[in-house]
Coordinates of C-alpha atoms and ligand atoms in Angstrom, one line a residue:
X1 CA -30.5 -67.9 -19.1
X2 CA -31.2 -64.7 -20.9
X3 CA -33.5 -63.2 -18.0
X4 CA -30.6 -61.1 -16.7
X5 CA -30.9 -57.9 -17.8
X6 CA -34.0 -55.9 -17.2
X7 CA -34.2 -55.2 -21.2
X8 CA -34.7 -59.0 -21.8
X9 CA -37.2 -59.7 -18.9
X10 CA -39.6 -57.0 -20.6
X11 CA -39.4 -58.6 -23.6
X12 CA -40.0 -61.9 -22.5
X13 CA -42.1 -61.0 -20.2
X14 CA -40.6 -62.3 -17.0
X15 CA -41.6 -66.2 -17.6
X16 CA -39.8 -68.6 -16.3
X17 CA -37.1 -70.6 -18.9
X18 CA -39.8 -73.6 -19.6
X19 CA -42.5 -71.4 -20.2
X20 CA -40.3 -69.2 -22.3
X21 CA -39.7 -72.2 -24.4
X22 CA -43.3 -73.0 -24.9
X23 CA -43.7 -69.6 -26.0
X24 CA -41.0 -69.9 -28.4
X25 CA -42.9 -72.8 -29.9
X26 CA -46.2 -71.4 -30.0
X27 CA -45.5 -68.4 -31.8
X28 CA -43.3 -70.5 -34.2
X29 CA -45.8 -70.5 -37.1
X30 CA -48.8 -69.5 -35.1
X31 CA -51.0 -72.4 -35.6
X32 CA -51.5 -73.7 -31.8
X33 CA -54.0 -76.7 -32.6
X34 CA -52.2 -78.4 -35.4
X35 CA -48.7 -78.4 -33.1
X36 CA -50.4 -79.8 -30.3
X37 CA -51.6 -82.8 -32.5
X38 CA -48.3 -83.4 -33.4
X39 CA -46.4 -86.8 -32.5
X40 CA -44.0 -86.9 -29.4
X41 CA -41.5 -87.3 -31.6
X42 CA -41.6 -84.2 -33.9
X43 CA -42.6 -82.7 -30.6
X44 CA -39.3 -83.4 -29.0
X45 CA -37.6 -82.3 -32.0
X46 CA -38.9 -79.2 -32.3
X47 CA -38.6 -78.6 -28.8
X48 CA -34.6 -79.6 -29.0
X49 CA -34.5 -77.0 -31.9
X50 CA -36.2 -74.9 -30.4
X51 CA -33.7 -75.0 -27.4
X52 CA -30.9 -74.9 -29.7
X53 CA -32.3 -71.4 -31.1
X54 CA -32.8 -70.2 -27.3
X55 CA -29.5 -71.4 -26.2
X56 CA -28.2 -69.5 -29.6
X57 CA -30.0 -66.5 -28.5
X58 CA -28.8 -66.7 -25.2
X59 CA -25.5 -66.9 -26.3
X60 CA -25.4 -64.1 -28.6
X61 CA -27.4 -62.2 -25.7
X62 CA -24.0 -63.3 -23.4
X63 CA -21.6 -62.7 -26.5
X64 CA -23.2 -59.1 -26.3
X65 CA -23.0 -58.4 -22.6
X66 CA -19.7 -60.4 -22.9
X67 CA -18.3 -57.7 -25.4
X68 CA -20.4 -54.5 -24.5
X69 CA -17.8 -51.8 -23.5
X70 CA -19.7 -50.7 -19.8
X71 CA -18.9 -53.3 -16.9
X72 CA -21.9 -55.6 -16.5
X73 CA -22.4 -57.0 -12.5
X74 CA -25.0 -59.0 -11.8
X75 CA -25.8 -59.5 -8.0
X76 CA -27.7 -61.2 -5.5
X77 CA -29.8 -59.4 -2.8
X78 CA -26.8 -60.5 -0.3
X79 CA -24.3 -58.7 -2.3
X80 CA -22.4 -61.8 -4.1
X81 CA -21.7 -61.6 -7.4
X82 CA -23.4 -63.9 -9.5
X83 CA -22.1 -62.8 -13.0
X84 CA -19.5 -60.7 -14.2
X85 CA -18.8 -59.4 -18.0
X86 CA -15.1 -59.0 -19.1
X87 CA -15.4 -55.2 -19.1
X88 CA -16.2 -55.9 -15.5
X89 CA -13.2 -58.3 -14.9
X90 CA -10.9 -55.3 -16.8
X91 CA -12.3 -52.8 -14.6
X92 CA -11.8 -54.5 -11.4
X93 CA -8.5 -56.3 -12.9
X94 CA -10.3 -59.5 -11.8
X95 CA -10.8 -62.5 -14.1
X96 CA -14.5 -63.0 -14.0
X97 CA -14.5 -66.4 -12.8
X98 CA -13.0 -65.4 -9.9
X99 CA -15.2 -61.9 -9.4
X100 CA -18.5 -64.5 -9.6
X101 CA -19.0 -65.8 -5.8
X102 CA -17.4 -62.9 -4.3
X103 CA -19.2 -59.7 -2.6
X104 CA -20.0 -57.1 -4.8
X105 CA -19.4 -54.6 -1.7
X106 CA -21.0 -51.8 -3.7
X107 CA -24.7 -50.5 -2.1
X108 CA -27.2 -51.7 -5.5
X109 CA -30.4 -50.7 -3.6
X110 CA -30.1 -47.1 -5.0
X111 CA -31.4 -46.7 -8.4
X112 CA -29.9 -43.5 -9.0
X113 CA -26.5 -43.2 -11.0
X114 CA -23.7 -43.1 -8.2
X115 CA -20.2 -42.5 -8.8
X116 CA -17.6 -45.3 -7.1
X117 CA -14.3 -45.3 -6.2
X118 CA -12.5 -48.7 -7.2
X119 CA -9.0 -49.5 -6.0
X120 CA -7.1 -51.6 -8.3
X121 CA -3.4 -51.9 -7.7
X122 CA -2.1 -48.3 -7.6
X123 CA -4.0 -46.6 -9.5
X124 CA -7.8 -45.7 -7.9
X125 CA -10.3 -46.4 -10.8
X126 CA -13.7 -44.2 -10.7
X127 CA -17.0 -45.5 -12.3
X128 CA -20.3 -44.3 -12.5
X129 CA -22.9 -47.1 -11.6
X130 CA -26.8 -47.7 -12.4
X131 CA -28.3 -50.4 -10.7
X132 CA -31.8 -51.9 -12.3
X133 CA -33.7 -54.7 -10.3
X134 CA -34.1 -57.6 -12.0
X135 CA -33.6 -61.4 -11.8
X136 CA -30.9 -64.1 -12.5
X137 CA -31.4 -67.7 -13.2
X138 CA -35.2 -67.2 -11.9
X139 CA -33.9 -65.4 -8.8
X140 CA -34.6 -61.9 -7.7
X141 CA -31.1 -60.2 -8.4
X142 CA -29.5 -56.5 -9.5
X143 CA -28.0 -55.8 -12.9
X144 CA -25.3 -53.1 -12.2
X145 CA -24.0 -51.4 -15.2
X146 CA -20.7 -49.8 -14.4
X147 CA -18.7 -46.9 -16.7
X148 CA -15.4 -46.3 -16.3
X149 CA -15.2 -42.5 -16.2
X150 CA -11.3 -42.3 -15.0
X151 CA -10.2 -40.7 -18.0
X152 CA -13.0 -38.1 -17.9
X153 CA -12.5 -37.4 -14.5
X154 CA -8.9 -36.9 -14.7
X155 CA -9.3 -34.6 -17.7
X156 CA -12.3 -32.7 -15.6
X157 CA -10.0 -32.6 -12.9
X158 CA -7.0 -31.7 -14.9
X159 CA -9.6 -28.9 -16.5
X160 CA -10.6 -27.5 -13.2
X161 CA -6.9 -27.5 -11.6
X162 CA -6.0 -25.1 -15.0
X163 CA -9.0 -23.0 -14.2
X164 CA -8.2 -22.8 -10.4
X165 CA -4.4 -22.4 -11.7
X166 CA -5.8 -19.9 -14.0
X167 CA -7.7 -18.0 -11.2
X168 CA -5.3 -17.9 -8.7
X169 CA -3.1 -16.6 -11.0
X170 CA -5.4 -13.5 -12.0
X171 CA -6.1 -13.0 -8.2
X172 CA -2.3 -12.5 -7.5
X173 CA -1.8 -10.3 -10.5
X174 CA -4.8 -8.3 -8.9
X175 CA -3.2 -8.4 -5.8
X176 CA 0.1 -7.1 -7.3
X177 CA -1.3 -4.6 -9.3
X178 CA -3.2 -3.1 -6.3
X179 CA -0.1 -3.3 -4.2
X180 CA 1.9 -1.4 -7.0
X181 CA -1.3 1.3 -7.1
X182 CA -1.1 1.7 -3.5
X183 CA 2.7 2.2 -3.5
X184 CA 2.7 3.9 -6.0
X185 CA -0.1 6.2 -4.2
X186 CA 1.9 6.0 -1.0
X187 CA 4.8 7.1 -2.5
X188 CA 3.4 10.5 -4.1
X189 CA 1.3 11.3 -1.3
X190 CA 4.3 11.4 1.2
X191 CA 6.7 13.0 -1.5
X192 CA 5.5 16.6 -1.0
X193 CA 3.5 18.8 1.6
X194 CA 2.2 20.6 -1.3
X195 CA -1.3 18.8 -1.0
X196 CA -2.5 21.0 -4.3
X197 CA 0.2 19.2 -6.4
X198 CA -0.6 15.7 -4.4
X199 CA -4.1 15.5 -5.2
X200 CA -3.7 16.9 -8.9
X201 CA -1.5 13.5 -9.0
X202 CA -3.6 11.5 -6.9
X203 CA -7.0 12.1 -8.8
X204 CA -5.0 11.4 -12.1
X205 CA -3.2 8.3 -11.1
X206 CA -6.9 7.0 -9.6
X207 CA -8.5 7.9 -13.0
X208 CA -5.7 5.7 -14.7
X209 CA -6.0 2.8 -12.5
X210 CA -9.7 2.6 -10.9
X211 CA -11.8 4.9 -12.3
X212 CA -13.3 7.0 -15.4
X213 CA -13.1 9.8 -13.5
X214 CA -12.5 11.2 -10.2
X215 CA -13.4 14.0 -8.2
X216 CA -11.7 15.2 -5.1
X217 CA -13.7 17.3 -2.3
X218 CA -12.1 19.2 0.7
X219 CA -13.7 20.8 3.4
X220 CA -13.2 24.3 3.2
X221 CA -13.5 26.9 6.2
X222 CA -16.8 27.3 5.9
X223 CA -17.5 23.6 6.8
X224 CA -18.8 22.4 3.3
X225 CA -16.9 20.2 1.0
X226 CA -16.1 21.8 -2.3
X227 CA -14.6 20.1 -5.2
X228 CA -10.8 21.0 -5.6
X229 CA -9.9 18.5 -8.4
X230 CA -11.7 16.7 -10.9
X231 CA -9.9 14.4 -13.6
X232 CA -11.0 12.5 -16.5
X233 CA -9.3 10.1 -18.2
X234 CA -10.2 11.2 -21.4
X235 CA -8.2 14.5 -21.9
X236 CA -11.0 15.6 -24.4
X237 CA -13.1 16.0 -21.8
X238 CA -10.8 17.7 -19.5
X239 CA -12.9 21.2 -20.0
X240 CA -15.9 19.9 -18.8
X241 CA -13.9 18.4 -15.6
X242 CA -12.9 21.8 -14.8
X243 CA -16.3 23.6 -15.6
X244 CA -17.3 21.0 -13.1
X245 CA -14.9 21.9 -10.5
X246 CA -16.1 25.2 -10.4
X247 CA -19.5 24.6 -9.3
X248 CA -20.5 24.7 -5.5
X249 CA -22.1 21.8 -4.0
X250 CA -25.4 23.0 -2.1
X251 CA -25.3 21.9 1.3
X252 CA -28.8 21.6 1.2
X253 CA -28.9 19.2 -1.6
X254 CA -28.9 15.6 -1.5
X255 CA -25.5 15.4 -2.8
X256 CA -23.6 11.9 -1.6
X257 CA -20.4 13.6 -0.7
X258 CA -22.6 15.6 2.1
X259 CA -23.8 12.5 3.7
X260 CA -20.6 10.6 2.9
X261 CA -18.3 13.4 5.1
X262 CA -21.1 13.7 7.7
X263 CA -21.2 9.7 8.2
X264 CA -17.5 9.3 7.7
X265 CA -19.1 6.0 5.9
X266 CA -18.2 5.2 2.2
X267 CA -20.9 4.7 -0.4
X268 CA -20.9 2.1 -3.1
X269 CA -23.6 2.7 -6.2
X270 CA -23.1 -0.1 -8.6
X271 CA -25.9 1.4 -11.2
X272 CA -27.3 5.1 -11.4
X273 CA -30.2 5.9 -12.5
X274 CA -31.3 9.0 -14.4
X275 CA -33.6 10.2 -11.7
X276 CA -30.6 9.7 -9.5
X277 CA -28.5 11.5 -11.3
X278 CA -31.2 14.2 -11.8
X279 CA -31.7 14.2 -8.0
X280 CA -28.1 14.7 -6.8
X281 CA -27.4 17.6 -9.1
X282 CA -27.7 21.1 -7.4
X283 CA -28.8 22.6 -10.8
X284 CA -29.1 21.6 -14.6
X285 CA -25.7 23.1 -15.7
X286 CA -24.4 20.4 -13.0
X287 CA -26.7 17.9 -14.2
X288 CA -25.3 18.4 -17.9
X289 CA -21.9 18.3 -17.1
X290 CA -22.1 15.2 -15.2
X291 CA -23.9 13.6 -17.9
X292 CA -21.4 14.8 -20.3
X293 CA -18.6 12.7 -18.2
X294 CA -20.5 9.7 -17.9
X295 CA -22.3 8.5 -14.7
X296 CA -23.2 4.9 -14.6
X297 CA -21.8 3.5 -11.1
X298 CA -19.6 5.2 -8.7
X299 CA -18.0 5.0 -5.2
X300 CA -17.9 7.7 -2.7
X301 CA -15.3 7.6 -0.2
X302 CA -14.8 10.1 2.6
X303 CA -11.1 11.0 3.5
X304 CA -11.1 10.8 7.5
X305 CA -7.7 11.9 9.7
X306 CA -7.8 12.0 13.2
X307 CA -11.4 11.2 13.4
X308 CA -12.6 14.3 11.1
X309 CA -13.6 14.2 7.7
X310 CA -10.9 16.3 5.5
X311 CA -12.4 15.5 2.4
X312 CA -13.8 13.0 0.1
X313 CA -13.0 11.0 -3.2
X314 CA -15.5 10.2 -5.9
X315 CA -14.4 7.7 -8.3
X316 CA -17.1 7.6 -11.4
X317 CA -17.4 5.2 -14.3
X318 CA -19.4 5.8 -17.3
X319 CA -21.5 3.5 -19.7
X320 CA -18.5 2.0 -21.3
X321 CA -17.0 0.7 -17.9
X322 CA -18.4 -1.9 -15.8
X323 CA -19.9 -1.2 -12.7
X324 CA -17.9 -0.6 -9.2
X325 CA -17.9 -3.8 -7.2
X326 CA -17.2 -4.4 -3.3
X327 CA -13.7 -5.1 -3.7
X328 CA -12.9 -1.8 -5.8
X329 CA -14.4 -0.1 -2.4
X330 CA -12.0 -1.6 -0.3
X331 CA -9.3 -0.4 -2.6
X332 CA -10.6 3.1 -2.6
X333 CA -10.8 3.3 1.0
X334 CA -7.3 2.4 1.4
X335 CA -6.3 5.3 -1.2
X336 CA -8.7 7.8 0.6
X337 CA -7.1 6.7 3.8
X338 CA -3.6 7.4 2.8
X339 CA -4.7 10.6 1.0
X340 CA -6.2 11.9 4.3
X341 CA -3.2 11.2 5.9
X342 CA -1.3 13.3 3.6
X343 CA -4.0 16.2 3.7
X344 CA -3.8 16.0 7.5
X345 CA -0.1 16.3 7.7
X346 CA 0.3 19.1 5.0
X347 CA -2.7 20.8 7.1
X348 CA -0.2 20.6 10.2
X349 CA 2.3 21.5 8.8
X350 CA 0.8 24.5 7.2
X351 CA -0.6 25.1 11.1
X352 CA 3.0 24.9 12.3
X353 CA 4.4 27.0 9.9
X354 CA 1.6 29.8 10.5
X355 CA 2.8 29.6 14.3
X356 CA 6.5 29.4 13.9
X357 CA 5.9 32.7 11.4
X358 CA 4.2 34.4 14.0
X359 CA 6.5 33.4 16.6
X360 CA 9.5 34.7 14.6
X361 CA 7.6 37.6 13.6
X362 CA 6.9 38.4 17.5
X363 CA 10.6 37.8 18.6
X364 CA 11.7 39.8 15.2
X365 CA 9.3 43.1 16.6
X366 CA 10.5 42.5 20.2
X367 CA 14.2 42.0 19.7
X368 CA 14.1 45.1 17.0
X369 CA 12.6 47.7 19.5
X370 CA 14.4 46.4 22.4
X371 CA 17.4 47.4 20.7
X372 CA 16.8 51.1 20.1
X373 CA 16.7 51.7 23.5
X374 CA 19.5 49.2 24.3
X375 CA 21.7 51.2 21.8
X376 CA 20.5 54.7 23.3
X377 CA 21.8 53.1 27.0
X378 CA 25.1 52.0 25.2
X379 CA 25.8 55.4 23.6
X380 CA 25.1 57.6 26.6
X381 CA 27.2 55.5 28.8
X382 CA 30.0 56.1 26.3
X383 CA 30.0 59.6 26.4
X384 CA 29.5 59.4 30.1
X385 CA 32.5 57.4 30.7
X386 CA 34.1 59.7 28.2
X387 CA 33.7 62.5 30.7
X388 CA 31.1 64.0 28.6
X389 CA 29.5 66.6 29.7
X390 CA 32.0 66.5 32.3
X391 CA 33.9 63.7 34.3
X392 CA 32.4 61.1 36.7
X393 CA 34.1 60.0 40.0
X394 CA 35.7 57.0 39.8
X395 CA 33.0 55.1 41.6
X396 CA 30.7 56.2 39.3
X397 CA 32.6 55.6 36.2
X398 CA 33.1 51.9 37.8
X399 CA 29.4 51.3 38.3
X400 CA 28.6 52.9 34.9
X401 CA 31.0 50.5 33.3
X402 CA 29.0 47.5 34.7
X403 CA 25.8 49.1 33.1
X404 CA 27.4 49.8 30.1
X405 CA 28.9 45.9 29.9
X406 CA 25.5 44.4 30.8
X407 CA 23.9 46.5 28.1
X408 CA 26.4 45.2 25.7
X409 CA 25.9 41.8 26.7
X410 CA 21.9 42.2 26.2
X411 CA 22.5 43.5 22.6
X412 CA 24.7 40.6 21.8
X413 CA 21.7 38.1 23.2
X414 CA 19.5 40.2 20.9
X415 CA 21.6 40.0 18.3
X416 CA 21.9 36.1 18.2
X417 CA 18.0 36.1 18.6
X418 CA 17.4 38.2 15.6
X419 CA 19.7 36.2 13.5
X420 CA 18.3 32.8 14.3
X421 CA 14.6 34.0 14.0
X422 CA 15.4 35.5 10.8
X423 CA 17.5 32.4 9.3
X424 CA 14.7 30.1 11.4
X425 CA 11.9 31.7 9.0
X426 CA 14.1 31.5 6.1
X427 CA 14.1 35.2 5.9
X428 CA 17.9 35.5 5.2
X429 CA 19.4 35.8 1.9
X430 CA 23.5 35.6 1.4
X431 CA 24.5 38.8 -0.5
X432 CA 27.4 37.0 -2.7
X433 CA 30.5 38.7 -3.0
X434 CA 33.9 37.9 -3.5
X435 CA 36.2 37.7 -0.7
X436 CA 39.4 36.6 1.0
X437 CA 39.2 34.0 3.6
X438 CA 42.4 35.3 5.5
X439 CA 41.2 39.1 5.6
X440 CA 37.5 37.7 6.9
X441 CA 39.2 35.8 9.5
X442 CA 42.1 38.5 10.5
X443 CA 38.7 41.2 11.0
X444 CA 37.3 38.4 13.5
X445 CA 40.4 38.0 15.1
X446 CA 40.7 41.6 16.0
X447 CA 37.3 41.5 17.8
X448 CA 37.9 38.6 19.7
X449 CA 41.6 38.9 20.4
X450 CA 41.0 41.4 23.4
X451 CA 38.8 38.4 25.2
X452 CA 41.6 36.1 24.6
X453 CA 44.0 38.3 26.4
X454 CA 41.5 38.9 29.3
X455 CA 41.3 35.1 29.7
X456 CA 44.9 34.9 29.3
X457 CA 44.9 32.5 26.6
X458 CA 46.8 32.4 23.5
X459 CA 45.2 33.3 20.1
X460 CA 47.5 31.7 16.9
X461 CA 46.0 32.4 13.8
X462 CA 47.6 30.5 10.8
X463 CA 47.1 31.5 7.3
X464 CA 48.6 31.3 4.0
X465 CA 51.2 33.9 2.9
X466 CA 49.0 34.7 0.4
X467 CA 45.0 35.5 0.1
X468 CA 42.4 32.8 -0.3
X469 CA 39.6 34.0 -2.5
X470 CA 36.0 32.9 -2.6
X471 CA 32.6 33.8 -3.6
X472 CA 30.6 34.4 -0.3
X473 CA 28.6 36.5 2.1
X474 CA 31.8 38.3 4.0
X475 CA 29.5 39.2 6.7
X476 CA 27.9 36.0 7.5
X477 CA 31.2 34.5 7.4
X478 CA 32.4 36.7 10.0
X479 CA 29.3 36.0 11.7
X480 CA 30.3 32.3 11.7
X481 CA 33.8 33.0 12.8
X482 CA 33.0 35.1 15.5
X483 CA 30.5 32.4 17.2
X484 CA 33.2 29.8 16.7
X485 CA 36.1 31.6 18.2
X486 CA 34.3 33.4 20.7
X487 CA 33.0 29.9 21.7
X488 CA 36.7 28.3 21.7
X489 CA 37.7 31.5 24.1
X490 CA 34.6 30.7 26.5
X491 CA 35.0 27.6 27.1
X492 CA 38.8 27.3 27.5
X493 CA 40.3 28.3 31.0
X494 CA 44.0 27.9 30.1
X495 CA 45.9 27.3 27.0
X496 CA 45.3 28.5 23.5
X497 CA 42.6 28.7 20.8
X498 CA 44.0 27.8 17.3
X499 CA 42.4 29.0 13.8
X500 CA 43.8 27.7 10.7
X501 CA 43.1 28.3 7.1
X502 CA 44.2 25.8 4.3
X503 CA 42.8 25.8 0.6
X504 CA 41.3 22.7 -1.0
X505 CA 40.5 21.6 -4.6
X506 CA 37.4 23.8 -5.1
X507 CA 36.9 24.3 -1.1
X508 CA 38.6 26.4 1.8
X509 CA 38.7 24.4 4.9
X510 CA 38.8 26.7 8.4
X511 CA 39.8 24.9 12.0
X512 CA 39.1 26.5 15.2
X513 CA 40.8 24.2 18.0
X514 CA 40.9 24.8 21.4
X515 CA 42.5 23.2 24.6
X516 CA 39.4 23.8 27.0
X517 CA 36.7 21.9 28.7
X518 CA 35.3 19.7 25.4
X519 CA 32.0 17.8 24.9
X520 CA 31.2 14.4 25.5
X521 CA 30.4 12.3 22.8
X522 CA 26.4 12.5 23.7
X523 CA 26.0 15.8 23.7
X524 CA 28.2 16.3 20.1
X525 CA 24.8 15.2 18.5
X526 CA 23.1 18.1 20.2
X527 CA 25.3 20.9 20.3
X528 CA 23.9 22.8 17.1
X529 CA 20.3 22.3 18.7
X530 CA 18.6 26.1 19.1
X531 CA 18.9 26.9 23.2
X532 CA 20.7 23.8 23.8
X533 CA 23.8 23.8 26.3
X534 CA 25.9 21.2 27.9
X535 CA 25.6 22.9 31.3
X536 CA 22.0 24.1 32.2
X537 CA 23.6 26.7 35.0
X538 CA 26.0 27.9 32.1
X539 CA 23.8 30.9 31.1
X540 CA 23.8 32.0 34.3
X541 CA 27.4 31.4 34.8
X542 CA 28.8 32.1 31.5
X543 CA 25.9 33.9 29.9
X544 CA 25.1 32.7 26.3
X545 CA 21.7 32.0 24.6
X546 CA 22.6 28.4 23.4
X547 CA 21.7 29.8 19.8
X548 CA 25.2 30.3 18.8
X549 CA 25.9 27.1 17.2
X550 CA 22.2 26.7 15.8
X551 CA 23.1 30.3 14.0
X552 CA 26.6 28.9 12.6
X553 CA 24.8 25.9 11.5
X554 CA 22.0 27.3 9.4
X555 CA 24.6 30.1 7.8
X556 CA 26.7 27.6 7.0
X557 CA 24.3 25.7 4.8
X558 CA 23.3 29.0 3.4
X559 CA 26.8 29.5 2.5
X560 CA 26.6 26.0 0.7
X561 CA 29.0 24.6 3.2
X562 CA 29.5 22.2 6.0
X563 CA 30.7 22.1 9.4
X564 CA 31.8 19.2 11.8
X565 CA 33.0 18.8 15.2
X566 CA 35.3 16.5 17.6
X567 CA 36.0 17.0 20.9
X568 CA 37.7 15.3 23.8
X569 CA 36.0 16.2 27.5
X570 CA 38.7 17.9 29.2
X571 CA 41.3 17.9 26.4
X572 CA 39.5 20.2 23.6
X573 CA 37.6 20.6 20.9
X574 CA 38.1 21.1 17.0
X575 CA 35.2 22.7 14.9
X576 CA 35.8 22.0 10.9
X577 CA 34.0 24.9 8.3
X578 CA 34.4 23.7 4.7
X579 CA 33.3 26.5 2.3
X580 CA 33.1 26.4 -1.7
X581 CA 35.5 28.7 -3.4
X582 CA 32.7 29.3 -6.0
X583 CA 28.9 29.0 -5.7
X584 CA 28.9 26.1 -8.6
X585 CA 31.1 24.3 -6.4
Ligands
ADP1 P1 26.4 29.3 24.0 O1 25.7 30.4 23.8 O2 25.8 28.6 25.2 O3 27.7 29.1 23.8 P2 26.1 27.6 21.7 O4 25.1 27.2 20.5 O5 27.2 28.7 20.8 O6 25.5 28.4 22.4 O7 27.1 26.6 22.0 C1 26.1 25.0 22.4 C2 26.9 24.7 23.9 O8 27.7 23.8 23.0 C3 27.6 25.3 24.4 O9 26.4 25.9 25.8 C4 28.7 24.6 25.4 O10 28.1 24.0 26.1 C5 28.8 23.7 23.7 N1 30.3 24.4 23.1 C6 29.9 25.2 22.2 N2 31.3 25.4 21.6 C7 32.0 25.0 22.4 C8 33.5 24.7 22.7 N3 34.2 25.1 21.9 N4 34.0 23.8 23.7 C9 33.2 22.9 24.8 N5 31.7 23.2 24.6 C10 31.2 24.3 23.8

């Protein structure tokens, strides 16, 4: 039969085989009248001939169908396969004679091209199927042509995978770049409290990574944003950037930074029109400078710390760069957050420094002013005790002795306070001189010896026979030793205090050891803190300010040395002071 495809059906007008045959005969020579008059024999011969031709034509058709690259399957309305060509057999992995009579298994009512999955063995195949309604052997049927697109699909999938991998790689490269930019920015921002230098470097980093040029605004004391840093990628435009930096922002204008800092919300402007730029500019000069630097798109991001706008950053791109996108805004906001923290920390540090300075100034003034009357009290007490202008009665002398002792203690405390405030404010400078460590130790010894005797302690001073030269500040070294030996005596009830000095390679080590109350391990970490004392009642009982060791620590580092301590409660303490013999050491 030849009427198995839509194409053959239309050519032959949808007739039954017999009629087709007759028509084929009719069209043989175009003379129907004469043919009908032919004898039955010749009619039969012609009929046979026509049948043969029809069979040949059908065979040719089948041959074409068989040889066609696409799989052709004829299915009856119940879904049973009536015919399958060789390509179909190979697509389904089953001989065509086996396919015939089985259920096709795919919907054929839809005339759209559909994609179907065919599971043959372990490798699934994909075919594009197009179905046309037709007839087969005189009955209603559907002809499904299937094109094996497995390889094309695999190639498409591979290309898709490749593109996805490429996109993922590009994304991860982007993330890595973003991460390293943020890491670099954070490291830079936390490296110093000098906010001006920090922001200048930040502006440069941002132009390298994110924008053609960057403006950093900071809130001034007048409550208005000011451009503090403008940096352009192109060094040739550096002067224009500097000039723009000098132009104040009109608080009554509509510059975006005003809005951004007020609302604490960023603004992304992917495209800037000439009119917009015109409106944003405070004056013609500003407009001219902005045009020279190039403004095609921008991001304005506030710097917010502890809920306050401390400034803003503008990221700007010119005509040669792509407009900013939302993804870049989130990066810019990250940078601005970090910058805000750095600015805020620097501001807090400045505030703390100023407060500290004010405290130091006050302490210095008070201590200095208290010292003058104290010196007079001590001086006049001395004179009276010496019997000038006339001898005192014994009871009066004893009382005056106490006045003098208390005044001297007060002077000692004031001197410590003064020394500490000067050191704390960084006002103390070493006065370098060539000195002999042994000589300075002996000087300190002569001052503290009476104290040791008073407490019936033995003071051992073990010094080498020859001088130990070093370059240092002798007054400061003496002060260190007086504090250390003074403490050793103060905190030792019985036993001894010993001082040793030994030279090392480029260093001199002075050890002050006692057999006193000692310090427990937890307290050892705190003894160099100002005003700290192991026993809170100690100030009342033994006196002392709690500043001695913090002064020692600061003086030691001023002289380029180190101080270490070891102690066992109830056994004693050992303080080891190491000082360089020369400044280069
Ligand atoms: P203070 O004026 O109280 O002596 P310091 O700063 O000199 O202040 O010392 C801090 C604290 O360290 C002292 O109050 C004391 O508790 C402890 N300390 C210092 N030196 C010694 C020592 N040689 N033996 C035991 N405790 C000591």
